[in-house]
């Protein structure tokens, strides 16, 4: 599901609730999202939605474990990398993609110019967040995101976006398998 305001509000509310419920029990965030774009690659959300989620992930006390399943594209890949170091995962057939933000700017030239500046600032922030999570220089991430960059889960491990490819719930840390089997019954 794309990161649009309604989705962001639900995710943040859930993170804050889980923080309130237990400030030490890990939170497992399963990510299957095209980021701020729809299935056709058209922008439908704003990068600031992902920034709000990333800020909340750092703000709360419990560690957030991230797991990609299906897809983690654009801003969703950035969120995947924001999980607790050592606890960022992907299932074997997931697709992880880095890309640049897109603009939905319309209107007068001065308005388009302002939106272009905002998009460039969002690009810089996204690349800095990914670079910090991966232990890379932001300039390297910016270069890699100039064009669409698809990564297999193994390549995402090499890049530093995730820490491990999971083959089954048995590969999760102790206690997490219970959560995964519960989610599977919903």
mmCIF file of C-alpha atoms in Angstrom, residues 9 20 40 55 64 66-69 72 76 84 88 115 117 122-123 129 133-134 157 159 164 167 169-170 177:
data_model
loop_
_atom_site.group_PDB
_atom_site.id
_atom_site.type_symbol
_atom_site.label_atom_id
_atom_site.label_comp_id
_atom_site.label_asym_id
_atom_site.label_seq_id
_atom_site.Cartn_x
_atom_site.Cartn_y
_atom_site.Cartn_z
ATOM 1 C CA UNK A 9 -1.547 8.139 10.570
ATOM 2 C CA UNK A 20 2.656 2.663 25.430
ATOM 3 C CA UNK A 40 2.063 2.580 -12.219
ATOM 4 C CA UNK A 55 11.007 9.886 13.105
ATOM 5 C CA UNK A 64 11.612 -1.758 15.632
ATOM 6 C CA UNK A 66 11.647 -4.402 9.869
ATOM 7 C CA UNK A 67 10.789 -7.199 7.444
ATOM 8 C CA UNK A 68 10.294 -6.695 3.692
ATOM 9 C CA UNK A 69 7.851 -8.981 1.987
ATOM 10 C CA UNK A 72 9.923 -2.132 -0.410
ATOM 11 C CA UNK A 76 9.458 2.086 1.868
ATOM 12 C CA UNK A 84 17.103 -1.648 14.521
ATOM 13 C CA UNK A 88 16.334 -5.571 9.376
ATOM 14 C CA UNK A 115 8.147 22.497 -5.241
ATOM 15 C CA UNK A 117 13.400 22.880 -4.159
ATOM 16 C CA UNK A 122 13.418 15.558 0.387
ATOM 17 C CA UNK A 123 15.850 13.673 -1.839
ATOM 18 C CA UNK A 129 18.641 8.576 6.271
ATOM 19 C CA UNK A 133 21.365 3.308 8.261
ATOM 20 C CA UNK A 134 23.756 1.641 5.798
ATOM 21 C CA UNK A 157 22.350 -7.132 2.601
ATOM 22 C CA UNK A 159 24.413 -2.637 0.391
ATOM 23 C CA UNK A 164 19.587 -10.881 6.795
ATOM 24 C CA UNK A 167 13.861 -18.275 4.722
ATOM 25 C CA UNK A 169 10.069 -17.861 10.824
ATOM 26 C CA UNK A 170 12.752 -20.122 12.308
ATOM 27 C CA UNK A 177 8.097 -16.495 15.365
#
